[in-house]
């Protein structure tokens, strides 16, 4: 299925009032788009819009990459803020929503969630997808009905997706899936690989793989998932050391940390991304860096679930590229994720300035897209995908700073509410803060969430 949105002519020009070019903010940039939705070239020092150009006022940056999403978790927003508890009690509420999902209502929910992402400037989502089967574990007539619903939902919302089809085979080390988890499981990694292999990429959708966690995929089956991804040169993601309880259980079962276990079975590497990477030893950090395994930080979820603060700075210095995700969608705001990564590090270290605004935007753009298998996205340069978003510089949050501090304003002051335009493949998906394909996103969300709450 092709990307949806307005169809660009043979050549289309956008005039960017200000453009972030990776290391600086430039005023007056004309950006030409080809018929196949790529950047033909950039022309700086264009002080006024050329005739016929689409005018984007504000700061235009490459489209944001949400490298870690569970779309149905959006139905938990606010509901899980009643009372107290832990990650494990939160998980029980999550299971209740998962049980109510069908291919039909998941499409409707995901379309609304992905539309919310487009409104937040996100042009590409990594969907960590593990709700594969019907409640109880029976397969649908199309074994990939749930994954196809997510792929179609992304197209309907006008954004790109990397479907990270997830192997989820066990409740814990040596434990069979519980009643809630049966619909997640294919039984074996071989059966997972056969089903996932039937998924096909399309213009807007790539197919990747995921190991849910070392507790959910038996050690002897990790290599099967890694080999599947290796054969396809596909992204491979894994929840890693999000909870100390998982680390303790892994040490008890295998005598090594989750990172060491993944390394032993060939899971780590430059196409692999560990999500969270929160509770790591020095040896774990060295292993992840030496293998250039990526790290996806999800600060708003990690703080919402009281997971802890991961060693993002040490990981990056060791050689692990950083990306960002909104995970459980406590909020959907990649600018907040970028800001939170720096501010968390400040709280931990009591020093400031661990990442520049440019570096944080790079994690939210180029490095995030690369982790999802799209190294040709996340940059405003010739040949890149024409995916970009424009952040207003005249709102109550962003007014005041000089324009050359556009990156600093975007990361440390702006929010998703300041996004004015989102363009994917040269097509306007969000124009002047309004989604062009999903007319009333708030209403769509409310209706879809009510349908899955049961």
Tab-separated table of C-alpha atoms in Angstrom:
chain	number	residue	atom	x	y	z
A	1	UNK	CA	0.000	0.000	0.000
A	2	UNK	CA	1.427	3.428	-0.904
A	3	UNK	CA	1.661	6.288	1.531
A	4	UNK	CA	-1.507	8.359	1.727
A	5	UNK	CA	-1.826	12.103	1.655
A	6	UNK	CA	-1.798	14.729	-1.066
A	7	UNK	CA	0.036	13.467	-4.166
A	8	UNK	CA	3.078	15.559	-5.123
A	9	UNK	CA	3.580	16.642	-8.739
A	10	UNK	CA	6.682	15.687	-10.709
A	11	UNK	CA	8.564	18.240	-8.648
A	12	UNK	CA	7.428	20.116	-5.569
A	13	UNK	CA	9.177	22.844	-3.618
A	14	UNK	CA	8.859	23.649	0.053
A	15	UNK	CA	10.216	26.901	1.442
A	16	UNK	CA	11.502	26.443	4.964
A	17	UNK	CA	11.557	29.619	7.025
A	18	UNK	CA	14.220	27.951	9.164
A	19	UNK	CA	15.781	24.511	8.657
A	20	UNK	CA	17.790	22.362	11.052
A	21	UNK	CA	20.583	20.797	8.995
A	22	UNK	CA	22.069	18.509	11.620
A	23	UNK	CA	24.613	20.870	13.105
A	24	UNK	CA	23.072	24.295	12.597
A	25	UNK	CA	19.874	26.188	11.884
A	26	UNK	CA	19.704	28.023	8.561
A	27	UNK	CA	17.136	30.658	7.542
A	28	UNK	CA	15.435	30.635	4.154
A	29	UNK	CA	15.972	27.187	2.640
A	30	UNK	CA	14.171	25.903	-0.468
A	31	UNK	CA	13.730	22.132	-0.452
A	32	UNK	CA	12.825	20.372	-3.696
A	33	UNK	CA	11.001	17.025	-3.664
A	34	UNK	CA	11.026	14.446	-6.461
A	35	UNK	CA	7.973	12.571	-7.730
A	36	UNK	CA	9.053	9.475	-5.767
A	37	UNK	CA	9.063	11.376	-2.485
A	38	UNK	CA	12.745	12.062	-1.955
A	39	UNK	CA	14.700	15.248	-1.426
A	40	UNK	CA	16.023	16.415	-4.788
A	41	UNK	CA	18.155	19.108	-3.215
A	42	UNK	CA	18.323	22.065	-0.852
A	43	UNK	CA	18.934	25.680	-1.793
A	44	UNK	CA	20.064	27.840	1.119
A	45	UNK	CA	19.953	31.617	1.285
A	46	UNK	CA	16.517	31.922	-0.292
A	47	UNK	CA	15.116	34.822	1.744
A	48	UNK	CA	11.570	34.729	0.329
A	49	UNK	CA	9.382	31.858	-0.892
A	50	UNK	CA	9.887	31.002	-4.590
A	51	UNK	CA	6.751	31.190	-6.773
A	52	UNK	CA	4.523	28.177	-6.204
A	53	UNK	CA	6.435	26.907	-3.158
A	54	UNK	CA	4.653	25.538	-0.083
A	55	UNK	CA	5.584	27.795	2.826
A	56	UNK	CA	6.515	26.172	6.151
A	57	UNK	CA	6.942	28.836	8.820
A	58	UNK	CA	8.855	27.833	11.926
A	59	UNK	CA	11.726	25.377	12.300
A	60	UNK	CA	11.685	22.398	9.938
A	61	UNK	CA	13.563	19.306	11.100
A	62	UNK	CA	13.693	15.780	9.680
A	63	UNK	CA	10.702	13.660	10.583
A	64	UNK	CA	10.945	12.208	14.076
A	65	UNK	CA	11.412	8.460	14.539
A	66	UNK	CA	9.473	6.744	17.317
A	67	UNK	CA	11.716	3.712	17.665
A	68	UNK	CA	9.626	1.859	20.250
A	69	UNK	CA	5.829	1.674	20.351
A	70	UNK	CA	3.126	-0.620	21.678
A	71	UNK	CA	0.125	1.005	20.005
A	72	UNK	CA	-2.528	-0.580	22.224
A	73	UNK	CA	-0.876	0.763	25.380
A	74	UNK	CA	-2.328	4.154	24.398
A	75	UNK	CA	-5.613	2.862	25.868
A	76	UNK	CA	-3.943	2.764	29.300
A	77	UNK	CA	-3.201	6.490	29.480
A	78	UNK	CA	-4.449	7.988	32.779
A	79	UNK	CA	-6.252	4.741	33.685
A	80	UNK	CA	-3.036	3.325	35.167
A	81	UNK	CA	-2.361	6.482	37.191
A	82	UNK	CA	-4.961	5.561	39.814
A	83	UNK	CA	-3.325	4.298	42.997
A	84	UNK	CA	0.222	2.989	43.228
A	85	UNK	CA	2.046	-0.194	42.324
A	86	UNK	CA	4.942	-1.471	40.221
A	87	UNK	CA	5.704	-2.440	36.641
A	88	UNK	CA	4.271	-5.869	37.419
A	89	UNK	CA	0.922	-4.547	38.681
A	90	UNK	CA	0.767	-2.186	35.687
A	91	UNK	CA	1.271	-5.237	33.473
A	92	UNK	CA	-1.906	-6.856	34.785
A	93	UNK	CA	-3.951	-3.840	33.643
A	94	UNK	CA	-2.222	-4.003	30.269
A	95	UNK	CA	-3.179	-7.666	29.869
A	96	UNK	CA	-6.835	-6.742	30.350
A	97	UNK	CA	-6.746	-4.365	27.381
A	98	UNK	CA	-4.770	-6.822	25.251
A	99	UNK	CA	-7.476	-9.454	25.722
A	100	UNK	CA	-10.062	-7.170	24.087
A	101	UNK	CA	-8.140	-6.565	20.877
A	102	UNK	CA	-9.372	-7.868	17.524
A	103	UNK	CA	-7.917	-7.197	14.066
A	104	UNK	CA	-10.775	-4.775	13.420
A	105	UNK	CA	-10.624	-2.723	16.597
A	106	UNK	CA	-6.827	-2.815	16.639
A	107	UNK	CA	-6.760	-1.234	13.180
A	108	UNK	CA	-9.091	1.513	14.382
A	109	UNK	CA	-7.098	2.140	17.548
A	110	UNK	CA	-3.702	2.043	15.836
A	111	UNK	CA	-4.847	4.384	13.066
A	112	UNK	CA	-5.827	6.951	15.704
A	113	UNK	CA	-2.597	6.434	17.669
A	114	UNK	CA	-0.459	6.787	14.549
A	115	UNK	CA	-2.425	9.898	13.609
A	116	UNK	CA	-1.571	11.295	17.049
A	117	UNK	CA	2.061	10.511	16.264
A	118	UNK	CA	1.856	12.381	12.951
A	119	UNK	CA	0.442	15.392	14.824
A	120	UNK	CA	3.536	15.142	17.053
A	121	UNK	CA	5.911	15.237	14.069
A	122	UNK	CA	6.594	11.497	13.961
A	123	UNK	CA	6.975	10.131	10.430
A	124	UNK	CA	8.133	6.586	11.236
A	125	UNK	CA	7.202	4.193	14.046
A	126	UNK	CA	8.837	1.002	15.246
A	127	UNK	CA	5.883	-1.113	16.369
A	128	UNK	CA	7.024	-3.797	18.819
A	129	UNK	CA	4.158	-6.145	17.989
A	130	UNK	CA	3.382	-9.233	20.050
A	131	UNK	CA	-0.440	-9.590	20.141
A	132	UNK	CA	-0.507	-12.139	17.322
A	133	UNK	CA	-3.423	-14.527	17.881
A	134	UNK	CA	-6.950	-14.683	19.243
A	135	UNK	CA	-7.519	-14.894	23.021
A	136	UNK	CA	-6.544	-18.377	24.154
A	137	UNK	CA	-3.956	-18.674	21.393
A	138	UNK	CA	-6.054	-19.825	18.419
A	139	UNK	CA	-4.758	-18.522	15.107
A	140	UNK	CA	-6.813	-16.236	12.948
A	141	UNK	CA	-7.627	-17.415	9.408
A	142	UNK	CA	-4.826	-15.073	8.377
A	143	UNK	CA	-2.145	-15.812	11.005
A	144	UNK	CA	-0.819	-12.259	10.526
A	145	UNK	CA	-4.182	-10.512	10.770
A	146	UNK	CA	-3.079	-8.424	13.745
A	147	UNK	CA	0.212	-7.386	12.166
A	148	UNK	CA	-1.535	-6.544	8.907
A	149	UNK	CA	-3.970	-4.367	10.848
A	150	UNK	CA	-1.034	-2.333	12.175
A	151	UNK	CA	0.565	-2.023	8.739
A	152	UNK	CA	-2.722	-0.835	7.237
A	153	UNK	CA	-3.280	1.542	10.156
A	154	UNK	CA	0.056	3.251	9.548
A	155	UNK	CA	-0.800	3.729	5.876
A	156	UNK	CA	-4.208	5.137	6.792
A	157	UNK	CA	-2.544	7.606	9.179
A	158	UNK	CA	0.055	8.571	6.547
A	159	UNK	CA	3.224	7.457	8.354
A	160	UNK	CA	5.864	4.787	7.856
A	161	UNK	CA	6.143	1.717	10.054
A	162	UNK	CA	8.728	-0.913	10.829
A	163	UNK	CA	6.701	-3.830	12.147
A	164	UNK	CA	8.966	-5.504	14.692
A	165	UNK	CA	7.220	-8.865	14.800
A	166	UNK	CA	7.956	-10.192	18.253
A	167	UNK	CA	8.789	-13.670	19.481
A	168	UNK	CA	7.058	-14.109	22.850
A	169	UNK	CA	7.088	-17.771	23.851
A	170	UNK	CA	7.232	-18.044	27.650
A	171	UNK	CA	6.004	-16.393	30.842
A	172	UNK	CA	9.443	-16.584	32.400
A	173	UNK	CA	12.478	-18.808	32.628
A	174	UNK	CA	11.102	-22.327	32.313
A	175	UNK	CA	7.471	-21.154	32.548
A	176	UNK	CA	4.771	-21.751	29.944
A	177	UNK	CA	2.735	-18.735	28.793
A	178	UNK	CA	-0.045	-17.821	31.191
A	179	UNK	CA	-3.666	-17.377	30.141
A	180	UNK	CA	-3.092	-13.778	29.042
A	181	UNK	CA	0.088	-14.563	27.126
A	182	UNK	CA	-1.214	-17.465	25.025
A	183	UNK	CA	-2.337	-15.107	22.305
A	184	UNK	CA	1.210	-13.734	22.142
A	185	UNK	CA	2.917	-17.089	21.606
A	186	UNK	CA	3.615	-19.125	18.477
A	187	UNK	CA	4.824	-22.026	20.639
A	188	UNK	CA	8.355	-22.189	19.258
A	189	UNK	CA	10.774	-19.826	17.576
A	190	UNK	CA	10.552	-21.956	14.431
A	191	UNK	CA	6.775	-21.470	14.290
A	192	UNK	CA	7.247	-17.754	14.959
A	193	UNK	CA	9.755	-17.543	12.085
A	194	UNK	CA	7.393	-19.307	9.687
A	195	UNK	CA	4.532	-16.951	10.498
A	196	UNK	CA	6.637	-13.798	10.497
A	197	UNK	CA	8.219	-14.854	7.206
A	198	UNK	CA	4.843	-14.519	5.502
A	199	UNK	CA	4.774	-10.758	6.170
A	200	UNK	CA	5.872	-8.669	3.201
A	201	UNK	CA	7.357	-5.174	3.162
A	202	UNK	CA	5.734	-2.386	1.216
A	203	UNK	CA	6.475	1.219	0.345
A	204	UNK	CA	5.586	2.496	3.791
A	205	UNK	CA	6.282	-0.668	5.816
A	206	UNK	CA	9.410	-2.631	6.642
A	207	UNK	CA	9.367	-5.957	8.481
A	208	UNK	CA	11.767	-6.501	11.365
A	209	UNK	CA	11.988	-8.858	14.310
A	210	UNK	CA	12.016	-8.646	18.073
A	211	UNK	CA	12.871	-10.819	21.030
A	212	UNK	CA	10.362	-9.723	23.624
A	213	UNK	CA	12.879	-10.330	26.418
A	214	UNK	CA	15.196	-13.038	27.669
A	215	UNK	CA	12.464	-14.184	30.032
A	216	UNK	CA	9.973	-14.600	27.146
A	217	UNK	CA	12.209	-16.441	24.639
A	218	UNK	CA	14.048	-19.540	25.919
A	219	UNK	CA	17.815	-19.275	25.517
A	220	UNK	CA	17.964	-22.199	23.101
A	221	UNK	CA	15.603	-20.398	20.723
A	222	UNK	CA	17.226	-16.958	20.687
A	223	UNK	CA	19.530	-17.910	17.806
A	224	UNK	CA	16.548	-18.778	15.589
A	225	UNK	CA	15.185	-15.248	15.907
A	226	UNK	CA	18.632	-13.732	15.360
A	227	UNK	CA	19.186	-15.869	12.247
A	228	UNK	CA	15.800	-14.833	10.813
A	229	UNK	CA	16.788	-11.174	11.104
A	230	UNK	CA	20.304	-11.803	9.810
A	231	UNK	CA	19.052	-13.572	6.680
A	232	UNK	CA	16.827	-10.606	5.864
A	233	UNK	CA	19.267	-7.920	7.029
A	234	UNK	CA	16.341	-6.734	9.127
A	235	UNK	CA	16.251	-4.707	12.351
A	236	UNK	CA	16.136	-6.788	15.534
A	237	UNK	CA	14.941	-5.231	18.794
A	238	UNK	CA	14.744	-6.617	22.338
A	239	UNK	CA	13.531	-5.380	25.730
A	240	UNK	CA	16.733	-5.523	27.763
A	241	UNK	CA	17.263	-5.225	31.508
A	242	UNK	CA	14.238	-3.041	32.059
A	243	UNK	CA	13.675	-4.565	35.497
A	244	UNK	CA	16.112	-5.769	38.152
A	245	UNK	CA	13.810	-8.766	38.721
A	246	UNK	CA	14.522	-9.925	35.177
A	247	UNK	CA	18.260	-9.616	35.765
A	248	UNK	CA	18.022	-11.627	38.977
A	249	UNK	CA	15.957	-14.364	37.331
A	250	UNK	CA	18.352	-14.579	34.393
A	251	UNK	CA	21.348	-14.878	36.704
A	252	UNK	CA	19.581	-17.616	38.642
A	253	UNK	CA	18.616	-19.539	35.494
A	254	UNK	CA	21.767	-19.066	33.385
A	255	UNK	CA	24.492	-17.647	35.596
A	256	UNK	CA	24.865	-14.562	33.418
A	257	UNK	CA	23.195	-11.237	32.763
A	258	UNK	CA	20.591	-10.808	30.008
A	259	UNK	CA	23.139	-8.906	27.890
A	260	UNK	CA	25.670	-11.706	28.227
A	261	UNK	CA	23.010	-14.292	27.375
A	262	UNK	CA	22.031	-12.394	24.218
A	263	UNK	CA	25.691	-12.113	23.226
A	264	UNK	CA	26.201	-15.852	23.699
A	265	UNK	CA	23.377	-16.590	21.239
A	266	UNK	CA	24.309	-14.111	18.524
A	267	UNK	CA	21.603	-11.543	19.168
A	268	UNK	CA	23.803	-8.467	19.588
A	269	UNK	CA	25.128	-6.485	16.620
A	270	UNK	CA	24.769	-3.288	14.586
A	271	UNK	CA	21.221	-4.063	13.402
A	272	UNK	CA	20.105	-4.870	16.954
A	273	UNK	CA	18.634	-2.361	19.389
A	274	UNK	CA	18.208	-2.975	23.096
A	275	UNK	CA	15.174	-1.155	24.445
A	276	UNK	CA	15.578	0.487	27.877
A	277	UNK	CA	19.004	-1.001	28.779
A	278	UNK	CA	18.367	0.329	32.261
A	279	UNK	CA	20.049	-1.963	34.787
A	280	UNK	CA	23.404	-2.873	33.246
A	281	UNK	CA	26.777	-3.914	34.586
A	282	UNK	CA	30.022	-2.401	33.361
A	283	UNK	CA	30.549	-5.584	31.367
A	284	UNK	CA	27.111	-5.273	29.782
A	285	UNK	CA	27.848	-1.717	28.666
A	286	UNK	CA	31.168	-2.781	27.180
A	287	UNK	CA	29.495	-5.667	25.294
A	288	UNK	CA	26.771	-3.464	23.850
A	289	UNK	CA	29.292	-0.849	22.790
A	290	UNK	CA	31.775	-3.301	21.301
A	291	UNK	CA	29.055	-4.867	19.148
A	292	UNK	CA	27.586	-1.428	18.253
A	293	UNK	CA	24.221	-2.660	19.482
A	294	UNK	CA	21.881	0.309	19.708
A	295	UNK	CA	20.029	1.622	22.736
A	296	UNK	CA	16.468	2.931	22.577
A	297	UNK	CA	15.671	5.061	25.583
A	298	UNK	CA	12.007	5.654	26.476
A	299	UNK	CA	12.288	8.194	29.308
A	300	UNK	CA	8.608	9.079	29.696
A	301	UNK	CA	7.650	5.423	30.078
A	302	UNK	CA	10.666	4.551	32.205
A	303	UNK	CA	9.758	7.289	34.674
A	304	UNK	CA	6.032	6.482	34.465
A	305	UNK	CA	6.693	2.845	35.406
A	306	UNK	CA	9.374	3.761	37.955
A	307	UNK	CA	11.877	1.616	36.041
A	308	UNK	CA	14.928	3.749	36.738
A	309	UNK	CA	17.345	5.853	34.693
A	310	UNK	CA	19.476	3.967	32.193
A	311	UNK	CA	23.171	4.787	31.597
A	312	UNK	CA	22.567	6.423	28.215
A	313	UNK	CA	25.692	8.561	28.290
A	314	UNK	CA	27.995	5.678	29.161
A	315	UNK	CA	26.357	3.497	26.517
A	316	UNK	CA	26.854	6.071	23.796
A	317	UNK	CA	30.466	6.670	24.795
A	318	UNK	CA	31.042	2.905	24.645
A	319	UNK	CA	29.750	2.800	21.056
A	320	UNK	CA	25.995	2.183	21.345
A	321	UNK	CA	23.943	4.540	19.117
A	322	UNK	CA	20.976	6.153	20.887
A	323	UNK	CA	17.386	6.346	19.679
A	324	UNK	CA	14.139	7.314	21.398
A	325	UNK	CA	10.657	5.841	21.770
A	326	UNK	CA	7.365	6.645	23.464
A	327	UNK	CA	6.780	2.958	24.365
A	328	UNK	CA	3.595	2.832	26.486
A	329	UNK	CA	2.442	6.274	25.251
A	330	UNK	CA	2.044	7.860	28.654
A	331	UNK	CA	2.606	10.805	26.337
A	332	UNK	CA	3.429	10.855	22.630
A	333	UNK	CA	6.049	13.559	22.331
A	334	UNK	CA	9.519	12.784	20.955
A	335	UNK	CA	10.730	16.262	21.877
A	336	UNK	CA	9.906	15.446	25.498
A	337	UNK	CA	11.739	12.096	25.162
A	338	UNK	CA	14.838	13.920	23.904
A	339	UNK	CA	14.629	16.543	26.635
A	340	UNK	CA	14.005	13.928	29.312
A	341	UNK	CA	17.096	11.929	28.397
A	342	UNK	CA	19.287	14.952	29.074
A	343	UNK	CA	17.375	16.092	32.163
A	344	UNK	CA	17.433	12.596	33.680
A	345	UNK	CA	21.195	12.558	33.306
A	346	UNK	CA	21.399	15.966	34.968
A	347	UNK	CA	19.404	14.709	37.950
A	348	UNK	CA	21.596	11.653	38.289
A	349	UNK	CA	24.936	13.443	37.887
A	350	UNK	CA	24.036	16.919	39.184
A	351	UNK	CA	25.861	18.389	36.170
A	352	UNK	CA	24.432	19.915	32.976
A	353	UNK	CA	25.067	19.583	29.272
A	354	UNK	CA	25.582	15.871	28.601
A	355	UNK	CA	24.186	16.158	25.067
A	356	UNK	CA	23.850	19.185	22.849
A	357	UNK	CA	20.466	19.955	21.357
A	358	UNK	CA	21.885	18.840	17.999
A	359	UNK	CA	22.876	15.473	19.442
A	360	UNK	CA	19.452	14.968	21.027
A	361	UNK	CA	17.687	15.815	17.771
A	362	UNK	CA	19.971	13.357	15.972
A	363	UNK	CA	18.847	10.603	18.357
A	364	UNK	CA	15.220	11.546	17.637
A	365	UNK	CA	15.759	11.601	13.868
A	366	UNK	CA	18.650	10.018	11.948
A	367	UNK	CA	19.700	7.464	14.557
A	368	UNK	CA	16.107	6.502	15.291
A	369	UNK	CA	15.336	5.896	11.630
A	370	UNK	CA	18.548	3.892	11.237
A	371	UNK	CA	17.520	1.637	14.129
A	372	UNK	CA	14.294	0.933	12.225
A	373	UNK	CA	16.084	-0.011	9.007
A	374	UNK	CA	15.775	3.343	7.239
A	375	UNK	CA	19.235	4.937	7.093
A	376	UNK	CA	17.927	7.018	4.179
A	377	UNK	CA	15.613	8.972	6.496
A	378	UNK	CA	16.207	11.504	9.244
A	379	UNK	CA	18.267	14.059	7.318
A	380	UNK	CA	17.432	17.086	5.211
A	381	UNK	CA	19.759	16.317	2.326
A	382	UNK	CA	19.630	15.247	-1.305
A	383	UNK	CA	18.568	11.624	-1.754
A	384	UNK	CA	16.948	11.279	1.655
A	385	UNK	CA	13.284	10.466	2.080
A	386	UNK	CA	11.264	13.689	2.004
A	387	UNK	CA	9.977	13.217	5.535
A	388	UNK	CA	10.071	16.307	7.720
A	389	UNK	CA	8.159	18.245	10.338
A	390	UNK	CA	7.839	21.912	11.220
A	391	UNK	CA	7.800	23.247	14.782
A	392	UNK	CA	6.279	26.665	15.424
A	393	UNK	CA	8.641	29.250	16.877
A	394	UNK	CA	5.929	31.744	17.856
A	395	UNK	CA	3.893	29.930	20.521
A	396	UNK	CA	3.840	30.716	24.230
A	397	UNK	CA	6.444	27.986	24.700
A	398	UNK	CA	8.766	28.842	21.835
A	399	UNK	CA	8.521	32.611	21.342
A	400	UNK	CA	11.496	34.729	22.334
A	401	UNK	CA	14.755	32.901	21.530
A	402	UNK	CA	16.647	33.972	18.422
A	403	UNK	CA	16.065	31.719	15.422
A	404	UNK	CA	19.642	30.409	15.307
A	405	UNK	CA	18.845	28.646	18.594
A	406	UNK	CA	16.126	26.671	16.853
A	407	UNK	CA	17.467	23.275	17.949
A	408	UNK	CA	17.709	24.398	21.565
A	409	UNK	CA	14.183	25.803	21.406
A	410	UNK	CA	12.786	22.629	19.875
A	411	UNK	CA	14.386	20.285	22.396
A	412	UNK	CA	14.247	22.293	25.603
A	413	UNK	CA	11.070	24.370	25.195
A	414	UNK	CA	8.758	22.996	22.502
A	415	UNK	CA	6.310	20.134	22.759
A	416	UNK	CA	4.256	18.022	20.386
A	417	UNK	CA	1.576	20.729	20.604
A	418	UNK	CA	3.919	23.072	18.720
A	419	UNK	CA	4.114	20.883	15.600
A	420	UNK	CA	2.458	22.669	12.682
A	421	UNK	CA	3.264	20.511	9.653
A	422	UNK	CA	4.279	16.913	8.999
A	423	UNK	CA	5.301	15.796	5.520
A	424	UNK	CA	5.933	12.148	4.623
A	425	UNK	CA	7.290	11.213	1.210
A	426	UNK	CA	6.660	14.763	0.044
A	427	UNK	CA	2.967	14.547	1.013
A	428	UNK	CA	1.404	16.816	3.613
A	429	UNK	CA	-0.030	14.585	6.365
A	430	UNK	CA	-0.439	17.352	8.941
A	431	UNK	CA	-1.123	20.870	7.692
A	432	UNK	CA	-1.402	23.810	10.097
A	433	UNK	CA	-1.841	21.415	13.009
A	434	UNK	CA	-4.689	19.463	11.388
A	435	UNK	CA	-4.355	15.851	10.232
A	436	UNK	CA	-5.294	15.649	6.549
A	437	UNK	CA	-6.436	11.989	6.644
A	438	UNK	CA	-8.013	11.572	10.091
A	439	UNK	CA	-10.232	14.587	10.530
A	440	UNK	CA	-10.791	14.567	14.290
A	441	UNK	CA	-7.970	12.604	15.893
A	442	UNK	CA	-9.146	13.233	19.457
A	443	UNK	CA	-12.595	11.842	18.668
A	444	UNK	CA	-11.058	8.891	16.849
A	445	UNK	CA	-8.926	8.114	19.883
A	446	UNK	CA	-11.803	8.393	22.322
A	447	UNK	CA	-14.024	6.087	20.276
A	448	UNK	CA	-11.287	3.533	19.627
A	449	UNK	CA	-10.161	3.396	23.250
A	450	UNK	CA	-13.715	2.979	24.513
A	451	UNK	CA	-14.083	-0.016	22.185
A	452	UNK	CA	-11.068	-1.880	23.622
A	453	UNK	CA	-11.575	-1.107	27.296
A	454	UNK	CA	-14.350	-3.675	27.523
